[in-house]
Amino acid sequence: MGGALMRTGSNIRKRSDGRFEARYIKERDPQGRAVYGYCYGRTWEEAALKRETVLRQSASVREMNLLILGAGRHGREVQELAESLRLFQKIAFLDDRKPEAIGPCRDLERYVDTYPVAIPAVGDQALRMRWMGEATRAGFILPVLIHPRAVISPSAKIGYGTVVCARATVGSRSQIGIGCIIASGATIDRDVTVADGAYVGCGQVVTSNYRIDREGGILYGEANLSVFSYDAWGRAEVYSGGL
């Protein structure tokens, strides 16, 4: 479509009149086909926020059940985190191989009415972002899950589909993208940007004024950099020094 601008998996495009259009599944017809609704905004962010508001209002009349995509180690951690929040009446898994799952991931769309909230919980970054897109297109709400023992600055911004685990810290004015994993004990200092789908590992520390790409690499910085983890004796192991 000429002139259209689409961010992968977002179902938001720029129209020829300059506005952004965010599509969502409003209902299903008697044959089970999706009937779409649309929200408009002057910016991509405005359209996305309007759609999120509509979806949250719609979900409020349904049970807040959570569907976790992936029943592996990270999926189990996400399950425990979600249980600690005491927000969801039911929590279930989709997984292609685990017997405890209620179905395979390919059947995601079938569960949008009974489990209106979904989050991909796989370590593989490409697969996680793929299922972010699939869940968005199917009309699910993608939450931000933050462990009660994490510390998040009020001025930090965290994208949907991101999981922040226990004892993680996110500093002031930092921006965490969509679909990220901030593992247990990770520390993200002030003014750090973490790209969509990135992973910050257990105990890792990222100091100010840096951007972390999807693979956890350093893209740029304006000050001395310390990104390090701890060994078994509590000693810092720096794996990327100052620039």
Short mmCIF file of C-alpha atoms in Angstrom, two decimals:
data_model
loop_
_atom_site.label_atom_id
_atom_site.label_comp_id
_atom_site.label_asym_id
_atom_site.label_seq_id
_atom_site.Cartn_x
_atom_site.Cartn_y
_atom_site.Cartn_z
CA MET A 1 0.00 0.00 0.00
CA GLY A 2 1.63 3.22 -1.18
CA GLY A 3 2.67 5.65 1.53
CA ALA A 4 1.78 3.30 4.38
CA LEU A 5 4.06 3.04 7.38
CA MET A 6 3.73 -0.13 9.46
CA ARG A 7 5.78 -1.09 12.49
CA THR A 8 6.20 -4.86 12.60
CA GLY A 9 3.49 -6.59 14.60
CA SER A 10 1.78 -3.33 15.68
CA ASN A 11 -1.15 -3.17 13.20
CA ILE A 12 -0.65 0.60 13.06
CA ARG A 13 -0.20 2.37 9.75
CA LYS A 14 0.15 5.93 8.51
CA ARG A 15 -2.76 6.92 6.29
CA SER A 16 -2.61 9.07 3.21
CA ASP A 17 -4.23 11.94 5.18
CA GLY A 18 -1.27 11.92 7.60
CA ARG A 19 -3.07 10.35 10.55
CA PHE A 20 -2.07 7.05 12.12
CA GLU A 21 -4.61 4.22 12.19
CA ALA A 22 -4.48 1.50 14.87
CA ARG A 23 -6.54 -1.61 14.14
CA TYR A 24 -7.91 -4.04 16.73
CA ILE A 25 -10.39 -6.92 16.83
CA LYS A 26 -13.66 -5.50 18.15
CA GLU A 27 -15.75 -8.67 17.94
CA ARG A 28 -16.33 -11.78 15.87
CA ASP A 29 -19.19 -12.53 13.51
CA PRO A 30 -21.25 -15.75 13.75
CA GLN A 31 -18.73 -17.49 11.50
CA GLY A 32 -15.88 -16.60 13.85
CA ARG A 33 -14.35 -14.02 11.52
CA ALA A 34 -12.77 -10.93 13.04
CA VAL A 35 -14.64 -7.63 12.94
CA TYR A 36 -12.13 -4.80 13.26
CA GLY A 37 -12.31 -1.46 15.03
CA TYR A 38 -10.01 1.48 14.41
CA CYS A 39 -8.43 4.24 16.48
CA TYR A 40 -6.79 7.31 14.98
CA GLY A 41 -4.12 9.71 16.14
CA ARG A 42 -1.80 12.43 14.89
CA THR A 43 1.17 10.30 15.97
CA TRP A 44 1.91 6.55 16.14
CA GLU A 45 2.00 6.79 19.94
CA GLU A 46 -1.36 8.57 20.16
CA ALA A 47 -3.09 5.94 18.01
CA ALA A 48 -1.49 3.12 20.02
CA LEU A 49 -2.57 4.71 23.34
CA LYS A 50 -6.15 5.15 22.14
CA ARG A 51 -6.30 1.52 21.05
CA GLU A 52 -4.84 0.33 24.36
CA THR A 53 -7.50 2.34 26.24
CA VAL A 54 -10.31 0.80 24.17
CA LEU A 55 -8.95 -2.71 24.67
CA ARG A 56 -8.56 -2.24 28.41
CA GLN A 57 -12.12 -0.98 28.71
CA SER A 58 -13.34 -3.97 26.72
CA ALA A 59 -11.36 -6.40 28.86
CA SER A 60 -12.77 -4.93 32.06
CA VAL A 61 -16.10 -6.65 31.41
CA ARG A 62 -14.32 -9.98 30.97
CA GLU A 63 -12.27 -11.97 33.40
CA MET A 64 -8.66 -10.82 33.47
CA ASN A 65 -7.18 -14.16 32.51
CA LEU A 66 -3.57 -14.37 31.34
CA LEU A 67 -2.24 -16.56 28.55
CA ILE A 68 1.52 -17.19 28.62
CA LEU A 69 3.10 -18.18 25.31
CA GLY A 70 5.81 -20.65 26.22
CA ALA A 71 5.93 -23.06 29.16
CA GLY A 72 9.71 -23.30 29.47
CA ARG A 73 11.93 -21.85 32.19
CA HIS A 74 11.17 -18.23 31.41
CA GLY A 75 7.48 -19.04 31.05
CA ARG A 76 7.45 -20.55 34.53
CA GLU A 77 9.16 -17.47 35.93
CA VAL A 78 6.55 -15.27 34.27
CA GLN A 79 3.80 -17.45 35.74
CA GLU A 80 5.15 -16.99 39.27
CA LEU A 81 5.55 -13.25 38.71
CA ALA A 82 1.96 -12.96 37.45
CA GLU A 83 0.65 -14.95 40.40
CA SER A 84 2.44 -12.62 42.81
CA LEU A 85 0.55 -9.65 41.33
CA ARG A 86 -2.85 -11.21 42.20
CA LEU A 87 -4.46 -9.60 39.15
CA PHE A 88 -5.42 -12.61 37.06
CA GLN A 89 -8.26 -15.02 37.78
CA LYS A 90 -6.72 -17.71 35.57
CA ILE A 91 -3.25 -18.23 34.12
CA ALA A 92 -2.62 -20.78 31.36
CA PHE A 93 0.12 -21.72 28.90
CA LEU A 94 0.26 -22.24 25.18
CA ASP A 95 3.20 -24.37 24.09
CA ASP A 96 3.85 -26.68 21.16
CA ARG A 97 5.44 -29.44 23.26
CA LYS A 98 4.68 -29.10 26.96
CA PRO A 99 1.82 -31.36 28.15
CA GLU A 100 0.63 -28.85 30.74
CA ALA A 101 -0.25 -26.31 28.02
CA ILE A 102 -3.91 -25.93 27.04
CA GLY A 103 -2.95 -25.86 23.36
CA PRO A 104 -0.23 -25.08 20.83
CA CYS A 105 0.90 -21.53 20.13
CA ARG A 106 -0.53 -21.65 16.61
CA ASP A 107 -4.04 -21.74 18.15
CA LEU A 108 -3.46 -18.41 19.91
CA GLU A 109 -6.40 -16.62 18.29
CA ARG A 110 -8.90 -19.17 19.62
CA TYR A 111 -8.32 -18.03 23.21
CA VAL A 112 -8.67 -14.24 22.90
CA ASP A 113 -12.16 -14.20 24.43
CA THR A 114 -11.42 -16.39 27.47
CA TYR A 115 -7.84 -15.15 27.99
CA PRO A 116 -7.88 -11.49 26.86
CA VAL A 117 -4.37 -10.80 28.21
CA ALA A 118 -1.36 -12.55 26.68
CA ILE A 119 2.41 -12.31 26.93
CA PRO A 120 5.12 -14.15 24.99
CA ALA A 121 7.57 -15.76 27.44
CA VAL A 122 10.35 -17.33 25.39
CA GLY A 123 14.02 -16.53 25.55
CA ASP A 124 14.49 -16.59 21.77
CA GLN A 125 14.26 -12.92 20.80
CA ALA A 126 13.05 -13.42 17.22
CA LEU A 127 10.34 -15.85 18.29
CA ARG A 128 9.28 -13.61 21.16
CA MET A 129 8.84 -10.62 18.86
CA ARG A 130 7.01 -12.77 16.32
CA TRP A 131 4.48 -13.81 18.96
CA MET A 132 4.21 -10.18 20.12
CA GLY A 133 2.99 -9.38 16.64
CA GLU A 134 0.66 -12.38 16.46
CA ALA A 135 -0.91 -11.53 19.82
CA THR A 136 -1.40 -7.89 18.84
CA ARG A 137 -3.07 -8.79 15.56
CA ALA A 138 -5.34 -11.28 17.35
CA GLY A 139 -6.62 -8.51 19.66
CA PHE A 140 -4.95 -9.48 22.94
CA ILE A 141 -3.89 -6.97 25.57
CA LEU A 142 -0.14 -7.22 26.08
CA PRO A 143 0.67 -6.17 29.64
CA VAL A 144 3.79 -4.91 31.33
CA LEU A 145 4.59 -7.38 34.12
CA ILE A 146 6.69 -5.91 36.93
CA HIS A 147 7.61 -8.00 39.95
CA PRO A 148 6.53 -6.43 43.28
CA ARG A 149 10.16 -6.53 44.42
CA ALA A 150 11.45 -4.61 41.39
CA VAL A 151 12.23 -0.89 41.74
CA ILE A 152 11.04 1.31 38.88
CA SER A 153 11.53 5.07 38.68
CA PRO A 154 8.27 7.00 38.14
CA SER A 155 9.86 8.73 35.15
CA ALA A 156 10.95 5.50 33.44
CA LYS A 157 8.96 4.30 30.44
CA ILE A 158 8.40 0.57 29.86
CA GLY A 159 6.88 -0.84 26.68
CA TYR A 160 4.09 -3.39 26.53
CA GLY A 161 4.97 -7.08 26.63
CA THR A 162 8.03 -6.41 28.80
CA VAL A 163 8.79 -8.45 31.92
CA VAL A 164 10.76 -6.93 34.82
CA CYS A 165 11.82 -9.62 37.27
CA ALA A 166 12.48 -9.57 41.03
CA ARG A 167 15.08 -7.15 42.43
CA ALA A 168 15.61 -5.46 39.06
CA THR A 169 16.05 -1.68 39.12
CA VAL A 170 15.18 0.78 36.34
CA GLY A 171 16.47 4.31 36.83
CA SER A 172 14.98 7.69 36.09
CA ARG A 173 14.17 8.66 32.50
CA SER A 174 15.24 5.28 31.17
CA GLN A 175 13.22 3.87 28.29
CA ILE A 176 12.60 0.13 27.99
CA GLY A 177 11.20 -1.05 24.65
CA ILE A 178 8.41 -3.52 23.96
CA GLY A 179 8.87 -7.24 24.52
CA CYS A 180 12.00 -6.92 26.67
CA ILE A 181 13.20 -9.15 29.49
CA ILE A 182 14.86 -7.41 32.44
CA ALA A 183 16.10 -10.36 34.48
CA SER A 184 16.42 -10.73 38.25
CA GLY A 185 18.84 -8.33 39.90
CA ALA A 186 19.57 -6.35 36.71
CA THR A 187 20.26 -2.65 37.21
CA ILE A 188 19.52 -0.10 34.50
CA ASP A 189 20.84 3.30 35.44
CA ARG A 190 19.24 6.64 34.55
CA ASP A 191 18.86 7.77 30.92
CA VAL A 192 19.43 4.33 29.39
CA THR A 193 17.52 3.24 26.28
CA VAL A 194 16.81 -0.47 25.82
CA ALA A 195 15.64 -1.47 22.34
CA ASP A 196 12.54 -3.55 21.58
CA GLY A 197 13.02 -7.23 22.36
CA ALA A 198 16.30 -6.79 24.24
CA TYR A 199 17.44 -8.98 27.12
CA VAL A 200 19.33 -7.66 30.15
CA GLY A 201 20.63 -10.65 32.09
CA CYS A 202 20.64 -11.56 35.78
CA GLY A 203 22.77 -9.20 37.86
CA GLN A 204 23.92 -7.15 34.88
CA VAL A 205 24.41 -3.41 35.33
CA VAL A 206 24.06 -0.78 32.61
CA THR A 207 25.18 2.77 33.44
CA SER A 208 23.87 6.09 32.15
CA ASN A 209 23.46 7.45 28.62
CA TYR A 210 23.65 4.20 26.67
CA ARG A 211 21.42 2.33 24.31
CA ILE A 212 21.12 -1.47 24.44
CA ASP A 213 20.18 -3.15 21.16
CA ARG A 214 18.06 -6.29 20.76
CA GLU A 215 21.01 -8.59 21.27
CA GLY A 216 22.15 -6.75 24.41
CA GLY A 217 24.96 -4.93 22.55
CA ILE A 218 26.02 -1.35 23.15
CA LEU A 219 25.07 1.01 20.30
CA TYR A 220 26.25 4.38 21.55
CA GLY A 221 27.13 6.39 24.63
CA GLU A 222 27.98 9.82 25.92
CA ALA A 223 29.88 8.92 29.09
CA ASN A 224 32.09 6.21 30.48
CA LEU A 225 30.39 2.83 30.25
CA SER A 226 30.15 0.03 32.76
CA VAL A 227 28.17 -3.04 31.81
CA PHE A 228 29.04 -5.96 34.02
CA SER A 229 27.80 -9.01 35.86
CA TYR A 230 28.93 -10.70 39.06
CA ASP A 231 30.80 -13.95 39.47
CA ALA A 232 30.13 -16.58 42.14
CA TRP A 233 32.21 -14.61 44.68
CA GLY A 234 30.41 -11.32 44.10
CA ARG A 235 33.21 -9.81 42.02
CA ALA A 236 32.26 -7.57 39.10
CA GLU A 237 33.18 -8.94 35.68
CA VAL A 238 33.23 -6.09 33.18
CA TYR A 239 32.47 -7.26 29.63
CA SER A 240 32.27 -3.90 27.87
CA GLY A 241 34.45 -1.01 29.00
CA GLY A 242 34.44 2.73 28.47
CA LEU A 243 34.37 4.19 24.99
#
